[in-house]
Backbone as ProteinMPNN parsed JSONL, in Angstrom:
{"seq_chain_A": "MKKLILILSFVLVLGLAACGNKTSNDTSDKENETAEEGVEETENNNSGETNTEGKNQYEGEELAEGEEKEDLTLQVLKVDEEDGITVENNEIYQAIQAEIENDPKMGDHDDFSLLPLDVVYFEDDSISLMFLAINRLKDPIKNIAFDLTFGNQDGEYIFENYEIDLTEDYIGVLEKNGAIPFFVDITEEDEEVFDTLSDENVHMEMDNFRIDFVE", "coords_chain_A": {"N_chain_A": [[0.757, -1.207, 0.012], [0.463, 2.287, -0.796], [2.16, 5.008, 0.687], [1.349, 8.225, 1.758], [3.062, 11.257, 1.075], [2.884, 13.9, 0.456], [0.963, 16.619, 1.517], [-2.145, 17.756, 0.617], [-2.777, 21.044, -0.191], [-4.957, 22.212, -1.04], [-8.249, 21.05, -2.183], [-9.392, 20.341, -5.348], [-12.399, 20.281, -6.756], [-14.069, 19.286, -9.687], [-16.694, 19.284, -10.177], [-18.175, 17.063, -11.303], [-20.199, 14.327, -12.203], [-21.11, 10.827, -12.573], [-22.597, 7.877, -13.657], [-24.277, 4.611, -13.69], [-26.581, 1.909, -14.707], [-26.964, -1.245, -12.824], [-26.185, -4.652, -12.075], [-26.035, -7.767, -10.156], [-24.51, -10.156, -10.508], [-22.304, -12.916, -9.973], [-18.793, -12.976, -10.83], [-15.569, -13.245, -12.385], [-12.23, -12.554, -10.909], [-10.194, -9.61, -11.376], [-7.192, -7.902, -11.943], [-5.975, -4.675, -10.904], [-4.587, -1.327, -11.019], [-5.569, 0.257, -9.058], [-6.444, -1.313, -6.949], [-5.738, -4.016, -4.679], [-6.471, -6.546, -5.026], [-8.543, -8.806, -6.881], [-11.901, -8.217, -8.425], [-15.175, -8.935, -7.832], [-16.907, -9.207, -10.604], [-19.805, -7.924, -12.374], [-22.426, -8.486, -14.765], [-22.803, -6.051, -17.286], [-25.362, -3.797, -17.575], [-26.122, -1.257, -18.37], [-24.792, 2.033, -19.043], [-23.215, 5.085, -17.836], [-22.724, 8.607, -18.498], [-20.92, 11.513, -18.143], [-21.19, 15.04, -18.626], [-19.959, 18.509, -18.869], [-21.942, 19.766, -17.507], [-22.889, 17.939, -15.764], [-24.851, 16.123, -16.425], [-26.346, 12.994, -17.019], [-27.046, 9.693, -18.485], [-28.438, 7.879, -16.972], [-31.397, 7.806, -15.172], [-32.399, 8.206, -11.929], [-34.691, 7.86, -9.144], [-36.561, 10.828, -8.445], [-36.096, 13.46, -5.998], [-38.622, 13.873, -3.466], [-41.024, 16.528, -3.15], [-39.844, 19.061, -1.182], [-38.081, 17.429, 0.099], [-34.673, 16.796, 1.044], [-31.381, 15.912, 0.169], [-29.333, 13.747, 2.254], [-26.643, 14.626, 4.275], [-23.222, 13.96, 3.284], [-21.091, 11.357, 4.368], [-17.79, 10.972, 5.183], [-15.749, 8.255, 4.403], [-13.14, 6.087, 5.51], [-10.676, 4.282, 3.557], [-10.606, 0.788, 3.492], [-8.237, -0.497, 3.458], [-6.635, 1.614, 4.565], [-7.727, 2.039, 7.063], [-6.999, -0.585, 8.25], [-4.342, 0.081, 8.493], [-4.254, 1.818, 10.566], [-5.123, 4.464, 10.003], [-7.079, 7.276, 10.36], [-9.708, 9.807, 9.875], [-9.212, 11.721, 11.54], [-6.506, 11.65, 12.195], [-4.986, 11.983, 9.764], [-4.03, 14.127, 7.36], [-4.682, 14.289, 4.707], [-7.144, 13.087, 4.486], [-8.469, 14.868, 6.211], [-8.518, 17.169, 4.673], [-10.181, 16.4, 2.544], [-12.459, 15.947, 4.125], [-12.884, 18.671, 4.852], [-13.647, 19.684, 2.394], [-16.051, 18.222, 1.836], [-17.629, 19.066, 4.073], [-18.022, 21.819, 3.143], [-19.535, 21.389, 1.033], [-21.951, 19.479, 1.591], [-23.982, 18.238, 0.371], [-23.14, 17.264, -2.111], [-23.029, 15.138, -5.004], [-25.198, 13.135, -7.084], [-28.753, 12.445, -6.448], [-30.016, 9.323, -5.61], [-28.075, 7.799, -7.049], [-24.706, 6.938, -8.247], [-21.932, 8.756, -7.959], [-18.914, 10.322, -9.331], [-16.056, 12.142, -8.462], [-13.296, 13.98, -9.566], [-10.48, 14.809, -7.759], [-7.679, 15.751, -6.859], [-4.109, 15.93, -7.626], [-1.74, 13.623, -6.298], [1.299, 12.985, -4.536], [3.577, 10.208, -3.917], [5.603, 8.415, -1.692], [7.227, 6.674, -3.083], [7.952, 8.033, -5.375], [5.854, 7.891, -7.317], [3.031, 9.128, -9.04], [-0.415, 9.943, -8.491], [-3.865, 10.332, -9.424], [-6.419, 11.543, -7.394], [-9.634, 10.459, -6.634], [-12.951, 10.961, -5.632], [-15.393, 8.857, -4.637], [-18.95, 8.604, -4.555], [-21.731, 7.456, -3.0], [-25.057, 7.607, -3.515], [-27.094, 5.941, -3.804], [-29.877, 3.736, -2.727], [-28.867, 1.627, -1.151], [-26.073, 0.226, 0.706], [-23.025, -0.419, -1.123], [-20.57, -2.497, -2.824], [-17.513, -3.703, -4.342], [-17.095, -2.199, -6.81], [-16.91, -1.421, -10.111], [-15.727, -0.161, -13.307], [-15.209, 1.205, -16.542], [-13.273, 3.793, -17.254], [-13.107, 6.922, -18.886], [-11.382, 9.734, -19.217], [-10.599, 13.112, -19.523], [-9.951, 15.898, -21.751], [-12.192, 17.647, -23.969], [-11.12, 17.778, -26.455], [-9.993, 15.369, -27.004], [-7.679, 14.746, -25.564], [-6.718, 12.375, -23.431], [-6.442, 11.38, -20.094], [-7.064, 8.98, -19.007], [-8.332, 6.256, -20.884], [-10.995, 4.298, -21.558], [-10.18, 2.926, -19.213], [-9.791, 0.439, -16.952], [-11.275, 0.412, -13.796], [-11.267, -1.048, -10.733], [-12.578, -1.345, -7.751], [-12.259, -2.99, -5.186], [-13.92, -4.905, -2.509], [-11.951, -5.622, -0.642], [-10.241, -3.663, -0.904], [-11.632, -1.06, -0.645], [-13.631, -1.528, 1.212], [-16.937, -1.427, 2.3], [-19.039, 0.697, 0.703], [-21.029, 2.849, 2.183], [-24.532, 3.861, 2.16], [-25.175, 7.2, 1.215], [-22.368, 7.678, 1.663], [-18.9, 8.547, 1.153], [-15.788, 8.076, -0.478], [-12.306, 8.083, -0.929], [-10.217, 7.242, -3.765], [-7.243, 6.081, -5.556], [-5.468, 6.565, -8.655], [-2.771, 5.73, -10.612], [-0.868, 7.935, -12.434], [1.079, 9.678, -15.117], [3.792, 12.206, -15.48], [3.009, 13.667, -17.717], [0.391, 13.16, -17.889], [-0.485, 14.508, -15.635], [0.153, 17.148, -16.514], [-1.998, 17.412, -18.467], [-4.234, 17.197, -16.697], [-3.965, 19.533, -15.214], [-4.843, 21.399, -17.117], [-7.569, 21.148, -17.228], [-11.062, 22.081, -17.013], [-14.329, 23.13, -15.973], [-15.335, 23.832, -18.401], [-14.078, 22.38, -20.472], [-13.76, 19.73, -19.818], [-14.051, 16.131, -19.957], [-15.772, 13.131, -19.189], [-16.38, 9.749, -18.862], [-18.214, 6.879, -17.794], [-18.261, 3.537, -18.38], [-19.547, 0.16, -18.749], [-20.468, -0.353, -16.173], [-20.353, -1.815, -12.97], [-21.546, -3.306, -9.916], [-21.905, -4.656, -6.564], [-24.586, -4.989, -4.536], [-25.222, -4.464, -1.058], [-27.123, -5.945, 1.382]], "CA_chain_A": [[-0.016, -0.02, -0.002], [1.231, 3.466, -0.876], [2.074, 5.965, 1.867], [1.224, 9.63, 1.284], [4.102, 12.062, 1.709], [2.504, 15.348, 0.191], [-0.338, 17.036, 1.979], [-2.833, 18.693, -0.235], [-3.0, 22.426, 0.319], [-6.349, 22.377, -1.354], [-8.885, 20.003, -2.966], [-10.087, 20.904, -6.484], [-13.447, 19.466, -7.361], [-14.522, 19.872, -11.013], [-18.179, 19.302, -10.272], [-18.62, 16.066, -12.26], [-20.864, 13.055, -11.691], [-21.351, 9.926, -13.51], [-23.272, 6.689, -13.007], [-24.809, 3.575, -14.583], [-27.359, 0.786, -14.144], [-26.079, -2.24, -12.286], [-26.536, -5.933, -11.725], [-25.23, -8.278, -9.106], [-24.172, -11.504, -10.779], [-20.954, -13.189, -9.726], [-17.901, -13.164, -12.037], [-14.157, -13.649, -11.984], [-11.367, -11.507, -10.419], [-9.228, -9.0, -12.263], [-6.102, -7.077, -11.267], [-6.05, -3.155, -11.259], [-3.564, -0.478, -10.243], [-6.299, 0.941, -7.896], [-6.849, -2.234, -6.015], [-4.717, -4.961, -4.396], [-6.917, -7.889, -5.309], [-9.655, -8.769, -7.949], [-13.198, -7.734, -7.905], [-16.427, -9.772, -8.319], [-17.579, -8.445, -11.698], [-21.195, -8.223, -12.697], [-22.733, -8.184, -16.155], [-23.238, -4.632, -17.51], [-26.813, -3.437, -17.973], [-26.242, 0.05, -18.992], [-23.763, 2.815, -18.646], [-23.596, 6.524, -17.777], [-21.786, 9.563, -18.986], [-21.037, 12.842, -17.641], [-20.499, 16.225, -19.365], [-19.681, 19.599, -17.89], [-23.19, 20.106, -16.779], [-23.209, 16.855, -14.756], [-26.044, 15.273, -16.936], [-26.057, 11.664, -17.409], [-28.053, 8.971, -19.184], [-29.204, 7.126, -16.083], [-32.26, 8.685, -14.395], [-32.982, 7.594, -10.75], [-35.914, 8.516, -8.651], [-36.294, 12.212, -8.003], [-36.493, 13.844, -4.608], [-39.922, 14.289, -3.271], [-41.099, 17.927, -2.826], [-39.47, 19.393, 0.153], [-37.101, 16.437, 0.566], [-33.269, 17.081, 0.707], [-30.312, 14.86, 0.286], [-28.601, 13.694, 3.539], [-25.289, 15.076, 4.325], [-22.25, 12.943, 2.936], [-20.243, 10.95, 5.437], [-16.56, 10.514, 4.606], [-15.24, 6.867, 4.902], [-11.659, 5.743, 5.291], [-10.469, 3.141, 2.821], [-10.449, -0.326, 4.381], [-6.623, -0.706, 3.617], [-6.132, 2.668, 5.479], [-8.185, 1.529, 8.384], [-6.078, -1.651, 8.664], [-2.975, 0.667, 8.73], [-4.519, 2.675, 11.69], [-5.477, 5.771, 9.515], [-8.438, 7.842, 10.529], [-9.943, 11.093, 9.384], [-8.684, 12.742, 12.553], [-5.055, 11.649, 12.219], [-4.421, 11.993, 8.475], [-4.302, 15.426, 6.722], [-5.327, 14.095, 3.421], [-8.658, 12.839, 4.886], [-9.037, 16.039, 6.729], [-8.699, 18.032, 3.578], [-11.386, 15.936, 1.912], [-13.483, 16.203, 4.987], [-13.258, 20.016, 4.76], [-14.479, 19.848, 1.164], [-17.383, 17.7, 2.066], [-18.328, 20.089, 4.925], [-18.286, 22.899, 2.389], [-20.72, 21.052, 0.161], [-22.357, 18.125, 2.148], [-24.981, 17.603, -0.547], [-22.711, 16.895, -3.356], [-23.43, 13.777, -5.507], [-26.622, 13.012, -7.551], [-29.644, 11.771, -5.661], [-30.266, 7.96, -6.137], [-26.982, 7.689, -8.07], [-23.4, 6.888, -7.941], [-21.132, 9.896, -8.553], [-17.423, 10.198, -9.292], [-15.489, 13.486, -8.448], [-11.884, 14.034, -9.597], [-10.05, 15.744, -6.641], [-6.317, 16.399, -7.13], [-2.81, 15.073, -7.885], [-1.075, 13.216, -4.994], [2.592, 12.346, -4.749], [3.87, 9.102, -3.026], [7.109, 8.338, -1.324], [8.025, 5.907, -4.149], [8.091, 8.959, -6.562], [4.778, 7.738, -8.17], [2.017, 10.113, -8.941], [-1.789, 9.44, -8.721], [-4.95, 11.143, -9.306], [-7.304, 11.126, -6.335], [-10.92, 10.56, -6.964], [-13.979, 10.647, -4.567], [-16.576, 7.99, -5.044], [-20.036, 8.99, -3.831], [-22.884, 6.601, -3.079], [-26.369, 8.201, -3.131], [-28.105, 4.901, -3.955], [-30.66, 3.339, -1.606], [-28.301, 0.602, -0.322], [-24.679, 0.185, 0.618], [-22.464, -1.069, -2.296], [-19.124, -3.037, -2.707], [-16.918, -4.285, -5.599], [-17.429, -1.27, -7.733], [-15.99, -1.575, -11.262], [-16.11, 0.511, -14.456], [-14.239, 1.576, -17.487], [-13.113, 5.23, -17.078], [-12.424, 7.762, -19.809], [-11.245, 11.019, -18.443], [-9.506, 14.087, -20.116], [-10.557, 17.048, -22.224], [-13.07, 17.36, -25.107], [-10.344, 17.7, -27.699], [-9.508, 14.064, -27.163], [-6.557, 14.414, -24.842], [-7.241, 11.721, -22.377], [-5.531, 10.818, -19.109], [-7.481, 7.507, -19.059], [-9.257, 6.021, -21.969], [-11.619, 2.966, -21.256], [-9.275, 2.352, -18.22], [-10.582, -0.386, -15.966], [-11.235, 0.679, -12.31], [-11.77, -2.08, -9.864], [-12.548, -0.999, -6.382], [-12.738, -4.211, -4.539], [-14.184, -4.759, -1.096], [-10.744, -5.741, 0.113], [-9.505, -2.328, -0.983], [-12.281, 0.149, -0.137], [-14.598, -1.957, 2.145], [-18.347, -1.234, 1.86], [-19.401, 2.234, 0.542], [-22.385, 3.023, 2.764], [-25.453, 4.829, 1.531], [-24.664, 8.616, 1.513], [-20.968, 7.602, 2.019], [-17.951, 8.968, 0.1], [-14.562, 7.32, -0.065], [-11.375, 8.482, -1.919], [-9.284, 6.182, -4.166], [-6.147, 6.711, -6.263], [-5.143, 5.91, -9.831], [-1.452, 6.105, -11.042], [-0.71, 8.776, -13.674], [2.403, 10.028, -15.442], [3.873, 13.622, -15.416], [2.41, 14.131, -18.922], [-1.095, 13.097, -17.477], [-0.677, 15.644, -14.735], [-0.03, 18.365, -17.317], [-3.41, 17.48, -18.999], [-5.168, 17.396, -15.574], [-3.882, 20.98, -14.886], [-5.614, 22.267, -18.088], [-9.051, 20.816, -17.208], [-11.96, 23.116, -16.358], [-15.718, 22.921, -16.279], [-15.739, 24.062, -19.83], [-13.454, 21.487, -21.522], [-13.506, 18.337, -19.253], [-14.831, 15.078, -20.458], [-15.593, 12.079, -18.335], [-17.405, 8.722, -19.083], [-17.992, 5.538, -17.085], [-18.926, 2.514, -19.139], [-19.55, -1.156, -18.123], [-20.422, -0.206, -14.635], [-20.72, -3.145, -12.112], [-21.527, -3.217, -8.414], [-22.627, -5.554, -5.762], [-25.432, -4.307, -3.471], [-25.137, -5.071, 0.271], [-28.45, -5.807, 1.974]], "C_chain_A": [[0.889, 1.259, 0.035], [1.063, 4.368, 0.367], [2.217, 7.355, 1.213], [2.417, 10.463, 2.054], [3.752, 13.525, 1.372], [1.106, 15.481, 0.751], [-0.973, 17.938, 1.131], [-3.016, 20.14, 0.478], [-4.446, 22.87, -0.146], [-6.889, 21.218, -2.06], [-9.674, 20.606, -4.038], [-11.148, 19.918, -6.891], [-14.044, 20.093, -8.628], [-16.006, 19.797, -11.097], [-18.728, 18.383, -11.234], [-19.328, 15.029, -11.494], [-21.057, 12.075, -12.868], [-21.824, 8.572, -12.845], [-23.808, 5.717, -13.996], [-25.791, 2.605, -13.94], [-26.461, -0.349, -13.74], [-26.842, -3.517, -12.039], [-25.783, -6.527, -10.711], [-24.981, -9.843, -9.25], [-22.712, -11.759, -10.489], [-20.049, -13.418, -10.945], [-16.588, -13.348, -11.476], [-13.383, -12.367, -11.406], [-10.446, -10.938, -11.372], [-8.4, -7.996, -11.534], [-6.189, -5.645, -11.754], [-5.135, -2.387, -10.502], [-4.272, 0.113, -9.092], [-6.542, -0.009, -6.831], [-5.729, -3.309, -5.854], [-5.209, -6.387, -4.875], [-8.088, -7.864, -6.461], [-10.981, -8.358, -7.435], [-14.194, -8.698, -8.555], [-17.116, -8.987, -9.292], [-19.031, -8.785, -11.793], [-21.473, -7.875, -14.227], [-23.342, -6.774, -16.251], [-24.601, -4.615, -18.058], [-26.992, -2.254, -18.675], [-24.965, 0.805, -18.499], [-24.154, 4.264, -18.515], [-22.469, 7.302, -18.23], [-21.997, 10.862, -18.479], [-20.506, 13.912, -18.517], [-20.288, 17.269, -18.329], [-20.85, 20.042, -17.183], [-23.555, 19.051, -15.806], [-24.44, 15.988, -15.103], [-25.624, 13.924, -17.345], [-27.179, 10.902, -17.991], [-28.872, 8.211, -18.146], [-30.094, 8.039, -15.229], [-32.793, 7.939, -13.111], [-34.147, 8.31, -10.285], [-35.618, 9.952, -8.203], [-36.799, 12.439, -6.538], [-37.872, 14.287, -4.517], [-39.92, 15.852, -2.981], [-40.754, 18.212, -1.329], [-38.35, 18.466, 0.724], [-35.72, 16.938, 0.145], [-32.431, 15.775, 0.869], [-29.707, 14.859, 1.687], [-27.321, 14.23, 3.337], [-24.313, 13.842, 4.068], [-21.489, 12.655, 4.331], [-18.932, 10.294, 4.727], [-16.153, 9.186, 5.273], [-13.749, 6.751, 4.701], [-11.483, 4.384, 4.468], [-10.062, 2.006, 3.783], [-8.948, -0.686, 4.579], [-6.001, 0.385, 4.581], [-6.48, 2.334, 6.832], [-7.239, 0.516, 8.947], [-4.649, -1.134, 9.041], [-3.007, 1.667, 9.974], [-4.724, 4.14, 11.333], [-6.806, 6.036, 9.851], [-8.605, 9.188, 9.909], [-9.241, 12.011, 10.315], [-7.085, 12.728, 12.571], [-4.32, 11.707, 10.914], [-4.941, 13.32, 7.767], [-4.92, 15.311, 5.413], [-6.826, 13.937, 3.616], [-9.236, 14.079, 5.433], [-9.301, 17.108, 5.677], [-9.966, 17.706, 2.813], [-12.631, 16.18, 2.766], [-13.97, 17.666, 4.921], [-14.042, 20.293, 3.492], [-15.875, 19.4, 1.278], [-18.178, 18.608, 3.017], [-18.745, 21.352, 4.189], [-19.513, 22.657, 1.519], [-21.113, 19.54, 0.469], [-23.388, 17.531, 1.295], [-24.473, 17.193, -1.908], [-23.024, 15.455, -3.759], [-24.903, 13.742, -5.891], [-27.445, 12.13, -6.669], [-29.897, 10.422, -6.443], [-29.291, 7.544, -7.215], [-25.626, 7.362, -7.496], [-22.627, 8.01, -8.684], [-19.635, 9.693, -8.337], [-16.871, 11.707, -9.41], [-13.976, 13.456, -8.585], [-11.447, 15.234, -8.576], [-8.767, 16.536, -6.992], [-5.249, 15.413, -7.368], [-2.2, 14.911, -6.456], [0.2, 12.552, -5.388], [2.892, 11.294, -3.62], [5.339, 9.09, -2.782], [7.897, 7.498, -2.19], [8.129, 6.662, -5.473], [6.973, 8.742, -7.603], [3.894, 8.956, -8.041], [0.678, 9.512, -9.261], [-2.731, 10.62, -8.716], [-5.887, 10.636, -8.183], [-8.714, 11.444, -6.731], [-11.889, 10.41, -5.745], [-15.222, 9.867, -5.214], [-17.746, 8.212, -4.071], [-21.254, 7.986, -3.93], [-24.237, 7.282, -2.536], [-27.493, 7.235, -3.485], [-28.878, 4.588, -2.64], [-29.983, 2.318, -0.662], [-26.755, 0.8, -0.309], [-24.168, -0.655, -0.547], [-21.006, -1.509, -2.092], [-18.735, -3.5, -4.148], [-17.444, -3.375, -6.84], [-16.457, -1.268, -8.813], [-16.603, -0.881, -12.439], [-14.968, 0.854, -15.366], [-14.225, 3.227, -17.587], [-12.397, 5.888, -18.268], [-12.5, 9.173, -19.258], [-10.183, 11.999, -19.096], [-10.307, 15.257, -20.651], [-11.429, 16.669, -23.511], [-12.392, 17.414, -26.428], [-9.708, 16.311, -27.944], [-8.178, 13.789, -26.587], [-6.98, 13.705, -23.538], [-6.167, 11.242, -21.322], [-5.856, 9.34, -18.898], [-8.515, 7.447, -20.131], [-9.709, 4.479, -21.862], [-10.573, 2.173, -20.279], [-10.121, 1.583, -17.126], [-10.321, -0.098, -14.556], [-11.914, -0.347, -11.646], [-11.591, -1.675, -8.39], [-13.197, -2.126, -5.501], [-13.078, -3.966, -3.105], [-12.95, -4.854, -0.273], [-10.004, -4.424, 0.181], [-10.215, -1.133, -0.28], [-13.255, -0.174, 1.058], [-15.921, -1.822, 1.578], [-18.611, 0.321, 1.829], [-20.844, 2.223, 1.031], [-23.319, 3.991, 2.029], [-25.157, 6.245, 2.149], [-23.133, 8.703, 2.111], [-20.105, 8.163, 0.888], [-16.659, 8.459, 0.522], [-13.451, 7.813, -1.199], [-10.701, 7.175, -2.561], [-8.265, 6.861, -5.188], [-5.782, 5.906, -7.547], [-3.765, 6.599, -10.278], [-1.596, 6.907, -12.383], [0.833, 9.123, -13.955], [2.498, 11.552, -15.277], [3.123, 14.266, -16.494], [0.878, 14.188, -18.575], [-1.352, 14.231, -16.587], [-0.769, 16.929, -15.551], [-1.469, 18.582, -17.987], [-4.413, 17.844, -17.98], [-5.202, 18.91, -15.294], [-4.615, 21.849, -15.862], [-7.051, 22.08, -18.026], [-9.796, 21.919, -16.531], [-13.322, 22.461, -16.608], [-16.1, 22.951, -17.693], [-15.229, 23.097, -20.749], [-13.254, 20.032, -20.973], [-14.505, 17.482, -19.936], [-14.596, 13.798, -19.701], [-16.711, 11.072, -18.622], [-17.161, 7.485, -18.162], [-18.78, 4.504, -17.871], [-18.658, 1.063, -18.462], [-19.494, -1.127, -16.613], [-21.019, -1.419, -13.931], [-20.625, -2.786, -10.709], [-22.219, -4.296, -7.857], [-23.446, -4.782, -4.664], [-25.199, -5.108, -2.08], [-26.462, -4.871, 1.0], [-28.181, -5.545, 3.469]], "O_chain_A": [[1.889, 1.322, 0.75], [-0.003, 4.459, 0.977], [3.023, 7.608, 0.318], [2.68, 10.393, 3.255], [4.342, 14.388, 2.022], [0.218, 14.657, 0.534], [-0.356, 18.971, 0.87], [-3.383, 20.236, 1.649], [-5.006, 23.831, 0.382], [-6.101, 20.402, -2.539], [-10.598, 21.359, -3.73], [-10.825, 18.815, -7.332], [-14.46, 21.252, -8.639], [-16.55, 20.255, -12.102], [-19.649, 18.745, -11.966], [-19.111, 14.849, -10.296], [-21.154, 12.493, -14.022], [-21.498, 8.232, -11.708], [-23.771, 6.053, -15.179], [-25.819, 2.5, -12.714], [-25.332, -0.451, -14.22], [-28.051, -3.469, -11.811], [-24.825, -5.874, -10.297], [-25.19, -10.649, -8.344], [-21.905, -10.865, -10.744], [-20.477, -13.978, -11.954], [-16.421, -13.578, -10.279], [-13.909, -11.255, -11.455], [-9.898, -11.69, -12.178], [-8.867, -7.323, -10.615], [-6.459, -5.424, -12.935], [-4.873, -2.744, -9.353], [-3.588, 0.479, -8.136], [-6.864, 0.467, -5.742], [-4.898, -3.493, -6.744], [-4.395, -7.286, -5.087], [-8.464, -6.763, -6.864], [-11.201, -8.171, -6.238], [-14.018, -9.176, -9.676], [-17.897, -8.116, -8.906], [-19.45, -9.846, -11.33], [-20.778, -7.053, -14.824], [-24.21, -6.366, -15.479], [-24.929, -5.392, -18.955], [-27.887, -2.14, -19.512], [-24.195, 0.302, -17.68], [-25.218, 4.682, -18.973], [-21.356, 6.792, -18.356], [-23.132, 11.326, -18.371], [-19.448, 13.732, -19.12], [-20.398, 17.037, -17.125], [-20.669, 20.747, -16.19], [-24.499, 19.256, -15.043], [-24.984, 15.258, -14.275], [-24.587, 13.765, -17.988], [-28.282, 11.449, -18.002], [-30.019, 7.903, -18.471], [-29.578, 8.972, -14.612], [-33.633, 7.057, -13.287], [-34.593, 9.27, -10.913], [-34.555, 10.239, -7.653], [-37.688, 11.785, -5.992], [-38.329, 15.024, -5.391], [-38.881, 16.393, -2.603], [-41.332, 17.644, -0.402], [-37.767, 18.778, 1.762], [-35.567, 17.449, -0.964], [-32.75, 14.804, 1.554], [-29.583, 15.937, 2.268], [-26.895, 14.293, 2.184], [-24.582, 12.769, 4.608], [-21.309, 13.498, 5.209], [-18.963, 9.359, 3.926], [-16.204, 9.022, 6.492], [-13.201, 7.313, 3.753], [-12.193, 3.429, 4.782], [-9.305, 2.208, 4.731], [-8.491, -1.093, 5.647], [-5.023, 0.133, 5.285], [-5.621, 2.334, 7.714], [-6.708, 0.724, 10.037], [-3.891, -1.779, 9.765], [-1.992, 2.248, 10.359], [-4.544, 5.006, 12.189], [-7.672, 5.177, 9.688], [-7.603, 9.701, 9.411], [-8.707, 13.029, 9.874], [-6.461, 13.724, 12.935], [-3.107, 11.5, 10.912], [-6.145, 13.536, 7.631], [-5.662, 16.21, 5.018], [-7.638, 14.597, 2.966], [-10.404, 14.367, 5.169], [-10.249, 17.88, 5.815], [-10.74, 18.599, 2.467], [-13.691, 16.553, 2.265], [-15.168, 17.949, 4.926], [-15.004, 21.06, 3.515], [-16.802, 20.1, 0.871], [-19.346, 18.88, 2.737], [-19.758, 21.939, 4.568], [-20.364, 23.518, 1.298], [-20.724, 18.58, -0.197], [-23.681, 16.348, 1.47], [-25.26, 16.815, -2.776], [-23.265, 14.626, -2.882], [-25.759, 14.237, -5.157], [-26.925, 11.137, -6.16], [-29.976, 10.378, -7.671], [-29.707, 6.97, -8.222], [-25.443, 7.519, -6.289], [-22.709, 8.138, -9.906], [-19.161, 9.053, -7.399], [-17.21, 12.413, -10.361], [-13.365, 12.886, -7.681], [-11.951, 16.358, -8.579], [-8.765, 17.717, -7.34], [-5.461, 14.202, -7.318], [-2.149, 15.811, -5.617], [0.288, 11.748, -6.316], [2.479, 11.505, -2.479], [6.162, 9.641, -3.512], [9.126, 7.53, -2.12], [8.352, 6.075, -6.532], [7.067, 9.317, -8.687], [3.984, 9.716, -7.077], [0.569, 8.681, -10.163], [-2.489, 11.683, -8.145], [-6.107, 9.432, -8.055], [-8.999, 12.573, -7.129], [-11.509, 9.662, -4.844], [-15.881, 10.283, -6.167], [-17.565, 8.03, -2.867], [-21.707, 7.767, -5.054], [-24.457, 7.468, -1.339], [-28.669, 7.599, -3.483], [-28.552, 5.126, -1.582], [-30.427, 2.137, 0.472], [-26.204, 1.455, -1.194], [-24.879, -1.581, -0.937], [-20.299, -0.936, -1.263], [-19.592, -3.648, -5.019], [-18.141, -3.855, -7.734], [-15.262, -1.131, -8.553], [-17.817, -0.943, -12.629], [-13.816, 0.782, -14.936], [-15.219, 3.817, -18.01], [-11.282, 5.515, -18.63], [-13.559, 9.687, -18.897], [-9.001, 11.663, -19.171], [-11.312, 15.6, -20.027], [-11.376, 15.548, -24.017], [-13.015, 17.124, -27.449], [-8.999, 16.097, -28.928], [-7.532, 12.807, -26.952], [-7.534, 14.342, -22.642], [-5.104, 10.753, -21.707], [-4.955, 8.545, -18.631], [-9.378, 8.305, -20.315], [-8.913, 3.559, -22.051], [-10.197, 1.022, -20.504], [-11.037, 2.133, -16.516], [-9.203, -0.341, -14.1], [-13.092, -0.574, -11.926], [-10.467, -1.692, -7.89], [-14.383, -2.17, -5.175], [-12.63, -2.987, -2.508], [-12.889, -4.194, 0.764], [-9.28, -4.109, 1.124], [-9.636, -0.36, 0.483], [-13.653, 0.721, 1.802], [-16.068, -2.091, 0.386], [-18.415, 1.057, 2.796], [-21.742, 1.673, 0.393], [-22.835, 4.875, 1.323], [-24.939, 6.425, 3.347], [-22.755, 9.596, 2.869], [-20.574, 8.238, -0.247], [-16.379, 8.382, 1.718], [-13.839, 7.898, -2.364], [-10.654, 6.137, -1.902], [-8.428, 8.012, -5.592], [-5.792, 4.675, -7.507], [-3.64, 7.824, -10.308], [-2.353, 6.546, -13.284], [1.705, 8.876, -13.122], [1.489, 12.19, -14.978], [2.6, 15.358, -16.272], [0.189, 15.144, -18.93], [-2.373, 14.9, -16.747], [-1.672, 17.733, -15.318], [-2.016, 19.683, -18.052], [-5.322, 18.637, -18.227], [-6.27, 19.506, -15.154], [-4.997, 22.962, -15.5], [-7.77, 22.797, -18.721], [-9.298, 22.598, -15.633], [-13.466, 21.454, -17.302], [-17.004, 22.257, -18.16], [-15.843, 22.918, -21.801], [-12.627, 19.212, -21.643], [-15.563, 17.899, -20.407], [-13.456, 13.363, -19.54], [-17.879, 11.459, -18.632], [-16.026, 7.144, -17.833], [-19.993, 4.68, -17.98], [-17.684, 0.859, -17.737], [-18.668, -1.732, -15.929], [-22.07, -1.939, -14.306], [-19.733, -2.039, -10.306], [-23.073, -4.888, -8.517], [-22.861, -3.965, -3.953], [-25.009, -6.324, -2.092], [-26.879, -3.732, 1.213], [-29.121, -5.382, 4.246]]}, "name": "protein", "num_of_chains": 1, "seq": "MKKLILILSFVLVLGLAACGNKTSNDTSDKENETAEEGVEETENNNSGETNTEGKNQYEGEELAEGEEKEDLTLQVLKVDEEDGITVENNEIYQAIQAEIENDPKMGDHDDFSLLPLDVVYFEDDSISLMFLAINRLKDPIKNIAFDLTFGNQDGEYIFENYEIDLTEDYIGVLEKNGAIPFFVDITEEDEEVFDTLSDENVHMEMDNFRIDFVE"}
């Protein structure tokens, strides 16, 4: 597991969200840079796409009149919990917590949302993008997997159909109205592309979305 050595001075949220329909059939394990073990995959039923307005193809149930989304709760990655990390003793989690407190209603209702946060450097000299996964669905979820395309609208992509596998062994269970960070390795060239992204030029898609619901 990577150890953080650079503390974020700020957290940049581009205001994006993406989601997809899901099923929960058992499948085989696959390796991914963002997880230590494989994920139980499920057959894809549909996929969602995000543009700069945060509009996507999947439509969940709307909020009733006068109803509000609950405040988000930041969760610690299971692998970090096992290493003794908490929100209170880690400045990265504290920075994310401050961002959530600034906008506790972020994330689409009855949906799964993905927010790119910032670049993080590790003690092994690798570079990662930190994302925040948000569960606004009706039930806790685990074994989240999808193919991510992320970059700008001119076709400069940091990731193109890149498989993200967030196994239960890595993130644990993402509770309803819960949010959890995860990290994906990038290059210095990818970081340069990320630095040019804005609400006006960003492009993000999640295809082949699979999750397991926890009853």
